PDB file of C-alpha atoms in Angstrom:
ATOM      1  CA  UNK A   1      10.056   1.873 -18.884  1.00 43.00           C
ATOM      2  CA  UNK A   2      10.674  -1.382 -20.621  1.00 46.00           C
ATOM      3  CA  UNK A   3       8.643  -2.552 -23.618  1.00 47.00           C
ATOM      4  CA  UNK A   4       6.493  -5.536 -22.709  1.00 51.00           C
ATOM      5  CA  UNK A   5       6.605  -8.340 -25.241  1.00 52.00           C
ATOM      6  CA  UNK A   6       3.588  -9.651 -27.124  1.00 50.00           C
ATOM      7  CA  UNK A   7       3.404 -12.757 -24.966  1.00 51.00           C
ATOM      8  CA  UNK A   8       2.927 -10.702 -21.791  1.00 61.00           C
ATOM      9  CA  UNK A   9       0.222  -8.511 -23.407  1.00 52.00           C
ATOM     10  CA  UNK A  10      -1.773 -11.527 -24.541  1.00 51.00           C
ATOM     11  CA  UNK A  11      -1.481 -13.084 -21.092  1.00 57.00           C
ATOM     12  CA  UNK A  12      -2.774  -9.889 -19.436  1.00 60.00           C
ATOM     13  CA  UNK A  13      -5.759  -9.735 -21.861  1.00 52.00           C
ATOM     14  CA  UNK A  14      -6.612 -13.348 -21.122  1.00 51.00           C
ATOM     15  CA  UNK A  15      -6.527 -12.689 -17.366  1.00 57.00           C
ATOM     16  CA  UNK A  16      -8.813  -9.655 -17.830  1.00 54.00           C
ATOM     17  CA  UNK A  17     -11.453 -11.637 -19.785  1.00 50.00           C
ATOM     18  CA  UNK A  18     -11.359 -14.670 -17.452  1.00 52.00           C
ATOM     19  CA  UNK A  19     -14.341 -14.674 -14.993  1.00 47.00           C
ATOM     20  CA  UNK A  20     -13.534 -14.316 -11.339  1.00 47.00           C
ATOM     21  CA  UNK A  21     -15.029 -17.743 -10.663  1.00 45.00           C
ATOM     22  CA  UNK A  22     -16.134 -20.452 -13.053  1.00 42.00           C
ATOM     23  CA  UNK A  23     -19.512 -21.838 -11.989  1.00 44.00           C
ATOM     24  CA  UNK A  24     -19.403 -25.533 -11.170  1.00 44.00           C
ATOM     25  CA  UNK A  25     -20.757 -28.038 -13.723  1.00 39.00           C
ATOM     26  CA  UNK A  26     -23.745 -28.874 -11.501  1.00 40.00           C
ATOM     27  CA  UNK A  27     -24.808 -25.232 -11.556  1.00 43.00           C
ATOM     28  CA  UNK A  28     -24.683 -25.122 -15.346  1.00 39.00           C
ATOM     29  CA  UNK A  29     -26.793 -28.282 -15.562  1.00 36.00           C
ATOM     30  CA  UNK A  30     -29.316 -26.902 -13.064  1.00 46.00           C
ATOM     31  CA  UNK A  31     -29.669 -23.632 -15.022  1.00 46.00           C
ATOM     32  CA  UNK A  32     -30.216 -25.525 -18.264  1.00 43.00           C
ATOM     33  CA  UNK A  33     -32.777 -27.781 -16.605  1.00 43.00           C
ATOM     34  CA  UNK A  34     -34.678 -24.735 -15.329  1.00 49.00           C
ATOM     35  CA  UNK A  35     -34.851 -23.316 -18.851  1.00 46.00           C
ATOM     36  CA  UNK A  36     -36.145 -26.642 -20.201  1.00 45.00           C
ATOM     37  CA  UNK A  37     -38.711 -26.865 -17.402  1.00 46.00           C
ATOM     38  CA  UNK A  38     -40.029 -23.390 -18.199  1.00 50.00           C
ATOM     39  CA  UNK A  39     -40.361 -24.276 -21.865  1.00 50.00           C
ATOM     40  CA  UNK A  40     -42.062 -27.631 -21.072  1.00 48.00           C
ATOM     41  CA  UNK A  41     -44.425 -25.941 -18.632  1.00 48.00           C
ATOM     42  CA  UNK A  42     -45.450 -23.446 -21.290  1.00 51.00           C
ATOM     43  CA  UNK A  43     -46.151 -26.213 -23.801  1.00 46.00           C
ATOM     44  CA  UNK A  44     -48.097 -28.235 -21.229  1.00 46.00           C
ATOM     45  CA  UNK A  45     -50.248 -25.256 -20.247  1.00 47.00           C
ATOM     46  CA  UNK A  46     -51.061 -24.601 -23.902  1.00 50.00           C
ATOM     47  CA  UNK A  47     -52.071 -28.254 -24.370  1.00 47.00           C
ATOM     48  CA  UNK A  48     -54.292 -28.213 -21.251  1.00 42.00           C
ATOM     49  CA  UNK A  49     -55.962 -25.012 -22.442  1.00 49.00           C
ATOM     50  CA  UNK A  50     -56.719 -26.611 -25.808  1.00 48.00           C
ATOM     51  CA  UNK A  51     -58.279 -29.703 -24.160  1.00 40.00           C
ATOM     52  CA  UNK A  52     -60.426 -27.532 -21.865  1.00 43.00           C
ATOM     53  CA  UNK A  53     -61.653 -25.522 -24.840  1.00 48.00           C
ATOM     54  CA  UNK A  54     -62.692 -28.695 -26.702  1.00 39.00           C
ATOM     55  CA  UNK A  55     -64.477 -30.114 -23.656  1.00 43.00           C
ATOM     56  CA  UNK A  56     -66.295 -26.847 -23.038  1.00 44.00           C
ATOM     57  CA  UNK A  57     -67.522 -26.791 -26.626  1.00 44.00           C
ATOM     58  CA  UNK A  58     -68.742 -30.401 -26.739  1.00 40.00           C
ATOM     59  CA  UNK A  59     -69.888 -31.310 -23.207  1.00 41.00           C
ATOM     60  CA  UNK A  60     -73.542 -30.614 -22.232  1.00 40.00           C
ATOM     61  CA  UNK A  61     -74.210 -27.979 -19.576  1.00 35.00           C
ATOM     62  CA  UNK A  62     -74.358 -29.333 -16.047  1.00 37.00           C
ATOM     63  CA  UNK A  63     -77.944 -29.876 -14.937  1.00 37.00           C
ATOM     64  CA  UNK A  64     -79.283 -30.163 -18.514  1.00 35.00           C
ATOM     65  CA  UNK A  65     -79.970 -33.576 -20.055  1.00 38.00           C
ATOM     66  CA  UNK A  66     -80.642 -33.776 -23.786  1.00 38.00           C
ATOM     67  CA  UNK A  67     -83.846 -35.532 -24.837  1.00 42.00           C
ATOM     68  CA  UNK A  68     -82.796 -38.206 -27.348  1.00 41.00           C
ATOM     69  CA  UNK A  69     -86.163 -37.897 -29.113  1.00 45.00           C
ATOM     70  CA  UNK A  70     -85.896 -34.129 -29.593  1.00 45.00           C
ATOM     71  CA  UNK A  71     -82.942 -32.523 -31.294  1.00 48.00           C
ATOM     72  CA  UNK A  72     -81.854 -29.735 -33.551  1.00 47.00           C
ATOM     73  CA  UNK A  73     -82.882 -30.609 -37.069  1.00 45.00           C
ATOM     74  CA  UNK A  74     -81.034 -30.537 -40.323  1.00 47.00           C
ATOM     75  CA  UNK A  75     -80.814 -27.107 -41.927  1.00 44.00           C
ATOM     76  CA  UNK A  76     -83.847 -27.672 -44.136  1.00 49.00           C
ATOM     77  CA  UNK A  77     -86.095 -28.418 -41.148  1.00 55.00           C
ATOM     78  CA  UNK A  78     -85.116 -25.111 -39.540  1.00 63.00           C
ATOM     79  CA  UNK A  79     -86.042 -25.934 -35.956  1.00 82.00           C
ATOM     80  CA  UNK A  80     -86.207 -28.659 -33.317  1.00 93.00           C
ATOM     81  CA  UNK A  81     -87.572 -32.015 -34.385  1.00 95.00           C
ATOM     82  CA  UNK A  82     -88.964 -35.100 -32.699  1.00 97.00           C
ATOM     83  CA  UNK A  83     -89.526 -38.731 -33.701  1.00 97.00           C
ATOM     84  CA  UNK A  84     -92.900 -40.319 -34.361  1.00 97.00           C
ATOM     85  CA  UNK A  85     -93.067 -44.093 -33.833  1.00 96.00           C
ATOM     86  CA  UNK A  86     -96.237 -46.069 -34.477  1.00 93.00           C
ATOM     87  CA  UNK A  87     -97.998 -48.222 -37.030  1.00 90.00           C
ATOM     88  CA  UNK A  88     -94.728 -50.054 -37.797  1.00 92.00           C
ATOM     89  CA  UNK A  89     -93.041 -46.864 -39.052  1.00 96.00           C
ATOM     90  CA  UNK A  90     -90.843 -44.148 -37.594  1.00 97.00           C
ATOM     91  CA  UNK A  91     -89.887 -40.751 -38.956  1.00 98.00           C
ATOM     92  CA  UNK A  92     -88.627 -37.371 -37.787  1.00 97.00           C
ATOM     93  CA  UNK A  93     -90.744 -34.208 -37.999  1.00 97.00           C
ATOM     94  CA  UNK A  94     -90.843 -30.658 -36.607  1.00 97.00           C
ATOM     95  CA  UNK A  95     -92.196 -30.496 -33.054  1.00 97.00           C
ATOM     96  CA  UNK A  96     -94.819 -27.974 -34.171  1.00 96.00           C
ATOM     97  CA  UNK A  97     -96.478 -30.733 -36.247  1.00 97.00           C
ATOM     98  CA  UNK A  98     -98.406 -32.444 -33.445  1.00 97.00           C
ATOM     99  CA  UNK A  99     -99.423 -36.095 -33.927  1.00 97.00           C
ATOM    100  CA  UNK A 100    -103.191 -36.563 -33.516  1.00 95.00           C
ATOM    101  CA  UNK A 101    -104.904 -39.951 -33.653  1.00 89.00           C
ATOM    102  CA  UNK A 102    -108.496 -41.162 -33.376  1.00 83.00           C
ATOM    103  CA  UNK A 103    -109.285 -44.765 -32.324  1.00 75.00           C
ATOM    104  CA  UNK A 104    -112.063 -45.480 -34.835  1.00 63.00           C
ATOM    105  CA  UNK A 105    -109.756 -44.815 -37.773  1.00 61.00           C
ATOM    106  CA  UNK A 106    -107.532 -47.778 -36.875  1.00 56.00           C
ATOM    107  CA  UNK A 107    -110.299 -50.327 -37.490  1.00 54.00           C
ATOM    108  CA  UNK A 108    -111.240 -49.690 -41.140  1.00 56.00           C
ATOM    109  CA  UNK A 109    -111.020 -52.660 -43.508  1.00 61.00           C
ATOM    110  CA  UNK A 110    -108.688 -51.508 -46.261  1.00 74.00           C
ATOM    111  CA  UNK A 111    -106.967 -48.511 -44.765  1.00 80.00           C
ATOM    112  CA  UNK A 112    -105.663 -47.487 -41.361  1.00 87.00           C
ATOM    113  CA  UNK A 113    -104.881 -43.884 -40.517  1.00 89.00           C
ATOM    114  CA  UNK A 114    -101.601 -44.258 -38.659  1.00 93.00           C
ATOM    115  CA  UNK A 115    -101.557 -40.632 -37.584  1.00 94.00           C
ATOM    116  CA  UNK A 116    -102.322 -37.096 -38.545  1.00 96.00           C
ATOM    117  CA  UNK A 117     -99.722 -34.380 -38.064  1.00 98.00           C
ATOM    118  CA  UNK A 118    -100.904 -30.795 -37.876  1.00 97.00           C
ATOM    119  CA  UNK A 119    -100.208 -27.344 -36.549  1.00 97.00           C
ATOM    120  CA  UNK A 120    -103.986 -27.054 -35.939  1.00 96.00           C
ATOM    121  CA  UNK A 121    -106.417 -28.879 -33.665  1.00 95.00           C
ATOM    122  CA  UNK A 122    -108.184 -31.677 -35.563  1.00 95.00           C
ATOM    123  CA  UNK A 123    -111.438 -33.584 -35.128  1.00 90.00           C
ATOM    124  CA  UNK A 124    -112.346 -37.210 -35.839  1.00 86.00           C
ATOM    125  CA  UNK A 125    -113.804 -37.799 -39.300  1.00 82.00           C
ATOM    126  CA  UNK A 126    -115.022 -41.313 -38.519  1.00 79.00           C
ATOM    127  CA  UNK A 127    -118.023 -42.682 -36.682  1.00 77.00           C
ATOM    128  CA  UNK A 128    -119.196 -46.160 -35.690  1.00 76.00           C
ATOM    129  CA  UNK A 129    -122.933 -46.351 -36.423  1.00 78.00           C
ATOM    130  CA  UNK A 130    -122.971 -50.069 -35.590  1.00 79.00           C
ATOM    131  CA  UNK A 131    -120.671 -52.604 -34.014  1.00 75.00           C
ATOM    132  CA  UNK A 132    -117.788 -53.354 -36.355  1.00 71.00           C
ATOM    133  CA  UNK A 133    -118.881 -50.620 -38.778  1.00 73.00           C
ATOM    134  CA  UNK A 134    -116.714 -47.558 -39.404  1.00 74.00           C
ATOM    135  CA  UNK A 135    -117.803 -44.651 -41.589  1.00 77.00           C
ATOM    136  CA  UNK A 136    -115.269 -41.930 -42.431  1.00 78.00           C
ATOM    137  CA  UNK A 137    -115.855 -38.822 -44.506  1.00 79.00           C
ATOM    138  CA  UNK A 138    -114.355 -35.393 -45.053  1.00 82.00           C
ATOM    139  CA  UNK A 139    -111.274 -33.662 -43.708  1.00 90.00           C
ATOM    140  CA  UNK A 140    -110.326 -33.445 -40.007  1.00 90.00           C
ATOM    141  CA  UNK A 141    -110.500 -29.632 -40.024  1.00 92.00           C
ATOM    142  CA  UNK A 142    -112.476 -26.921 -41.803  1.00 94.00           C
ATOM    143  CA  UNK A 143    -109.546 -24.663 -42.678  1.00 96.00           C
ATOM    144  CA  UNK A 144    -105.801 -24.457 -42.111  1.00 97.00           C
ATOM    145  CA  UNK A 145    -104.435 -21.528 -40.158  1.00 96.00           C
ATOM    146  CA  UNK A 146    -101.928 -19.255 -42.008  1.00 97.00           C
ATOM    147  CA  UNK A 147     -98.733 -21.279 -42.549  1.00 96.00           C
ATOM    148  CA  UNK A 148    -100.589 -24.355 -41.305  1.00 97.00           C
ATOM    149  CA  UNK A 149     -99.836 -27.987 -42.132  1.00 98.00           C
ATOM    150  CA  UNK A 150    -102.062 -31.063 -42.326  1.00 98.00           C
ATOM    151  CA  UNK A 151    -100.359 -34.413 -42.954  1.00 98.00           C
ATOM    152  CA  UNK A 152    -102.049 -37.811 -43.105  1.00 96.00           C
ATOM    153  CA  UNK A 153    -100.094 -41.076 -42.848  1.00 96.00           C
ATOM    154  CA  UNK A 154    -102.176 -44.088 -43.949  1.00 93.00           C
ATOM    155  CA  UNK A 155    -101.455 -47.800 -44.383  1.00 92.00           C
ATOM    156  CA  UNK A 156    -103.504 -49.174 -47.272  1.00 89.00           C
ATOM    157  CA  UNK A 157    -104.284 -52.594 -48.753  1.00 87.00           C
ATOM    158  CA  UNK A 158    -106.275 -53.287 -51.894  1.00 85.00           C
ATOM    159  CA  UNK A 159    -106.356 -56.056 -54.482  1.00 83.00           C
ATOM    160  CA  UNK A 160    -105.533 -55.061 -58.007  1.00 80.00           C
ATOM    161  CA  UNK A 161    -102.740 -54.337 -60.439  1.00 81.00           C
ATOM    162  CA  UNK A 162    -101.110 -51.330 -58.738  1.00 85.00           C
ATOM    163  CA  UNK A 163     -97.867 -50.045 -60.273  1.00 87.00           C
ATOM    164  CA  UNK A 164     -95.703 -47.063 -59.419  1.00 87.00           C
ATOM    165  CA  UNK A 165     -95.355 -46.313 -63.117  1.00 87.00           C
ATOM    166  CA  UNK A 166     -99.038 -45.339 -63.046  1.00 89.00           C
ATOM    167  CA  UNK A 167     -98.402 -42.719 -60.352  1.00 90.00           C
ATOM    168  CA  UNK A 168     -97.583 -39.089 -61.035  1.00 90.00           C
ATOM    169  CA  UNK A 169     -94.352 -37.613 -59.705  1.00 92.00           C
ATOM    170  CA  UNK A 170     -90.773 -38.771 -59.415  1.00 94.00           C
ATOM    171  CA  UNK A 171     -89.762 -42.342 -58.689  1.00 94.00           C
ATOM    172  CA  UNK A 172     -87.400 -42.838 -55.756  1.00 95.00           C
ATOM    173  CA  UNK A 173     -86.578 -45.184 -52.870  1.00 95.00           C
ATOM    174  CA  UNK A 174     -87.415 -44.575 -49.210  1.00 96.00           C
ATOM    175  CA  UNK A 175     -85.799 -46.864 -46.636  1.00 96.00           C
ATOM    176  CA  UNK A 176     -85.176 -49.375 -49.410  1.00 94.00           C
ATOM    177  CA  UNK A 177     -88.803 -49.375 -50.586  1.00 94.00           C
ATOM    178  CA  UNK A 178     -89.898 -48.248 -54.052  1.00 94.00           C
ATOM    179  CA  UNK A 179     -91.750 -44.949 -53.775  1.00 96.00           C
ATOM    180  CA  UNK A 180     -93.162 -42.026 -55.700  1.00 96.00           C
ATOM    181  CA  UNK A 181     -93.367 -38.392 -54.555  1.00 97.00           C
ATOM    182  CA  UNK A 182     -95.509 -35.781 -56.273  1.00 97.00           C
ATOM    183  CA  UNK A 183     -95.559 -32.096 -55.249  1.00 97.00           C
ATOM    184  CA  UNK A 184     -98.064 -29.764 -56.913  1.00 97.00           C
ATOM    185  CA  UNK A 185    -100.293 -26.774 -56.341  1.00 97.00           C
ATOM    186  CA  UNK A 186    -103.112 -27.675 -53.977  1.00 96.00           C
ATOM    187  CA  UNK A 187    -106.134 -29.430 -55.491  1.00 94.00           C
ATOM    188  CA  UNK A 188    -109.349 -31.046 -54.287  1.00 94.00           C
ATOM    189  CA  UNK A 189    -109.379 -31.644 -50.521  1.00 94.00           C
ATOM    190  CA  UNK A 190    -106.168 -29.696 -49.822  1.00 97.00           C
ATOM    191  CA  UNK A 191    -107.480 -26.672 -51.725  1.00 97.00           C
ATOM    192  CA  UNK A 192    -110.780 -26.970 -49.842  1.00 96.00           C
ATOM    193  CA  UNK A 193    -109.044 -26.364 -46.494  1.00 97.00           C
ATOM    194  CA  UNK A 194    -107.026 -23.393 -47.800  1.00 97.00           C
ATOM    195  CA  UNK A 195    -103.718 -25.067 -48.731  1.00 97.00           C
ATOM    196  CA  UNK A 196    -101.616 -23.664 -51.561  1.00 97.00           C
ATOM    197  CA  UNK A 197     -99.282 -26.669 -51.996  1.00 98.00           C
ATOM    198  CA  UNK A 198     -99.691 -30.399 -51.567  1.00 98.00           C
ATOM    199  CA  UNK A 199     -97.308 -33.360 -51.494  1.00 98.00           C
ATOM    200  CA  UNK A 200     -98.388 -36.946 -52.065  1.00 97.00           C
ATOM    201  CA  UNK A 201     -96.130 -39.960 -51.510  1.00 97.00           C
ATOM    202  CA  UNK A 202     -96.687 -43.689 -52.001  1.00 96.00           C
ATOM    203  CA  UNK A 203     -94.252 -46.160 -50.386  1.00 96.00           C
ATOM    204  CA  UNK A 204     -94.654 -49.743 -51.614  1.00 94.00           C
ATOM    205  CA  UNK A 205     -94.496 -52.443 -48.928  1.00 93.00           C
ATOM    206  CA  UNK A 206     -94.752 -55.501 -51.193  1.00 88.00           C
ATOM    207  CA  UNK A 207     -91.423 -57.002 -52.322  1.00 80.00           C
ATOM    208  CA  UNK A 208     -92.555 -57.270 -55.971  1.00 82.00           C
ATOM    209  CA  UNK A 209     -94.776 -55.465 -58.426  1.00 80.00           C
ATOM    210  CA  UNK A 210     -97.694 -55.136 -58.860  1.00 82.00           C
ATOM    211  CA  UNK A 211     -98.222 -54.070 -55.270  1.00 86.00           C
ATOM    212  CA  UNK A 212    -101.270 -54.440 -53.011  1.00 88.00           C
ATOM    213  CA  UNK A 213     -99.910 -52.996 -49.751  1.00 91.00           C
ATOM    214  CA  UNK A 214     -98.505 -49.508 -49.378  1.00 93.00           C
ATOM    215  CA  UNK A 215     -98.050 -46.454 -47.186  1.00 95.00           C
ATOM    216  CA  UNK A 216     -99.747 -43.251 -48.287  1.00 96.00           C
ATOM    217  CA  UNK A 217     -98.608 -39.825 -47.116  1.00 98.00           C
ATOM    218  CA  UNK A 218    -100.533 -36.705 -48.087  1.00 97.00           C
ATOM    219  CA  UNK A 219     -99.553 -33.190 -46.973  1.00 98.00           C
ATOM    220  CA  UNK A 220    -101.624 -30.003 -47.331  1.00 98.00           C
ATOM    221  CA  UNK A 221     -99.502 -26.864 -46.864  1.00 98.00           C
ATOM    222  CA  UNK A 222    -100.835 -23.329 -46.409  1.00 97.00           C
ATOM    223  CA  UNK A 223     -99.190 -20.005 -47.261  1.00 97.00           C
ATOM    224  CA  UNK A 224     -97.175 -18.032 -46.346  1.00 96.00           C
ATOM    225  CA  UNK A 225     -94.662 -20.763 -45.351  1.00 91.00           C
ATOM    226  CA  UNK A 226     -95.665 -23.455 -47.836  1.00 96.00           C
ATOM    227  CA  UNK A 227     -92.267 -23.577 -49.568  1.00 96.00           C
ATOM    228  CA  UNK A 228     -90.402 -24.141 -46.294  1.00 96.00           C
ATOM    229  CA  UNK A 229     -93.004 -26.693 -45.172  1.00 97.00           C
ATOM    230  CA  UNK A 230     -92.517 -28.589 -48.446  1.00 97.00           C
ATOM    231  CA  UNK A 231     -88.793 -28.870 -47.688  1.00 96.00           C
ATOM    232  CA  UNK A 232     -89.689 -30.157 -44.229  1.00 97.00           C
ATOM    233  CA  UNK A 233     -92.011 -32.785 -45.725  1.00 97.00           C
ATOM    234  CA  UNK A 234     -89.175 -34.005 -47.948  1.00 97.00           C
ATOM    235  CA  UNK A 235     -86.867 -34.256 -44.926  1.00 97.00           C
ATOM    236  CA  UNK A 236     -89.558 -36.188 -43.045  1.00 98.00           C
ATOM    237  CA  UNK A 237     -89.890 -38.644 -45.928  1.00 97.00           C
ATOM    238  CA  UNK A 238     -86.114 -39.082 -46.109  1.00 97.00           C
ATOM    239  CA  UNK A 239     -86.080 -40.033 -42.402  1.00 97.00           C
ATOM    240  CA  UNK A 240     -88.775 -42.726 -42.802  1.00 97.00           C
ATOM    241  CA  UNK A 241     -87.987 -46.181 -41.427  1.00 97.00           C
ATOM    242  CA  UNK A 242     -90.376 -49.100 -41.976  1.00 95.00           C
ATOM    243  CA  UNK A 243     -90.101 -51.543 -39.089  1.00 90.00           C
ATOM    244  CA  UNK A 244     -92.314 -54.324 -40.498  1.00 79.00           C
ATOM    245  CA  UNK A 245     -93.779 -55.493 -43.800  1.00 66.00           C
ATOM    246  CA  UNK A 246     -97.382 -55.529 -45.099  1.00 65.00           C
TER     247      UNK A 246
END
C-alpha cells in the first residue's frame, strides 16, 4: 500500500463535504423571499390586530346612538349628566335633578325664576290674583326627601350699589363673569325644608361694578348625600355658559 500525499487527502475531504448538487441561484432567492414574506406577514397581522383592538375600544356599539345631551359626567358628578338650556344660560347637571318650571314665575318685575332643579316633585309658589299681577311666597316643596336636592336659578335686576365685596364667600369667575360662591350649613328656608347644607352663588352680568343685573343660584342639599351633592353643585357652576347679557 502506498502512502497517499497530503494533497490527495485534502482533495478527498473536499469531495466528501461538497453537496451532491448545488441549488440554483433562483432557488436560493426564492427561499429567502419566502422567509421574508413569513416575517412580513407576521408583522402585518400584529399591526392589524392592534388597529382592530383600538377600533373596538373606541367605536360605539352597532345599533346604539349616543345622546349628545346626555353623557358620563366628570368624576365628581358620579353619574350621567344632561344639559339645561334656557333663560339665556346653559349648564350641565345630573339627570336625577329634574328641571321644573312654572309659567307665572317668568313674569315677575325684578326677578325671573329660570328653572328649579330637584330630585322631588315641586309645586308653583306663585299666583296671579289679577291681570299682570304675580304674587310669590314660600318654597316649592314642604320637605326634601333623604339625599334630596332643591336648586333655584333666578335672573335678577335691581337698582342700587351692589358689589361682590359685600357678599359672603369666595370670589371667583364663572364663564368670564365675576361671581361669588358661599357654601355653609343650611339656614333659613333651606333648613326649613330639611336641608343640612346650602350653596349660594351670584354671577354678575353687568360689565362694570356696581352691578344691577345678576344670576342667583341657591341650592338646598339634604343628608345623607349632601357632601357629594355639594361637589355636584360646584361642577354645575363650573359648566355655566351665559349666552346673552342683562
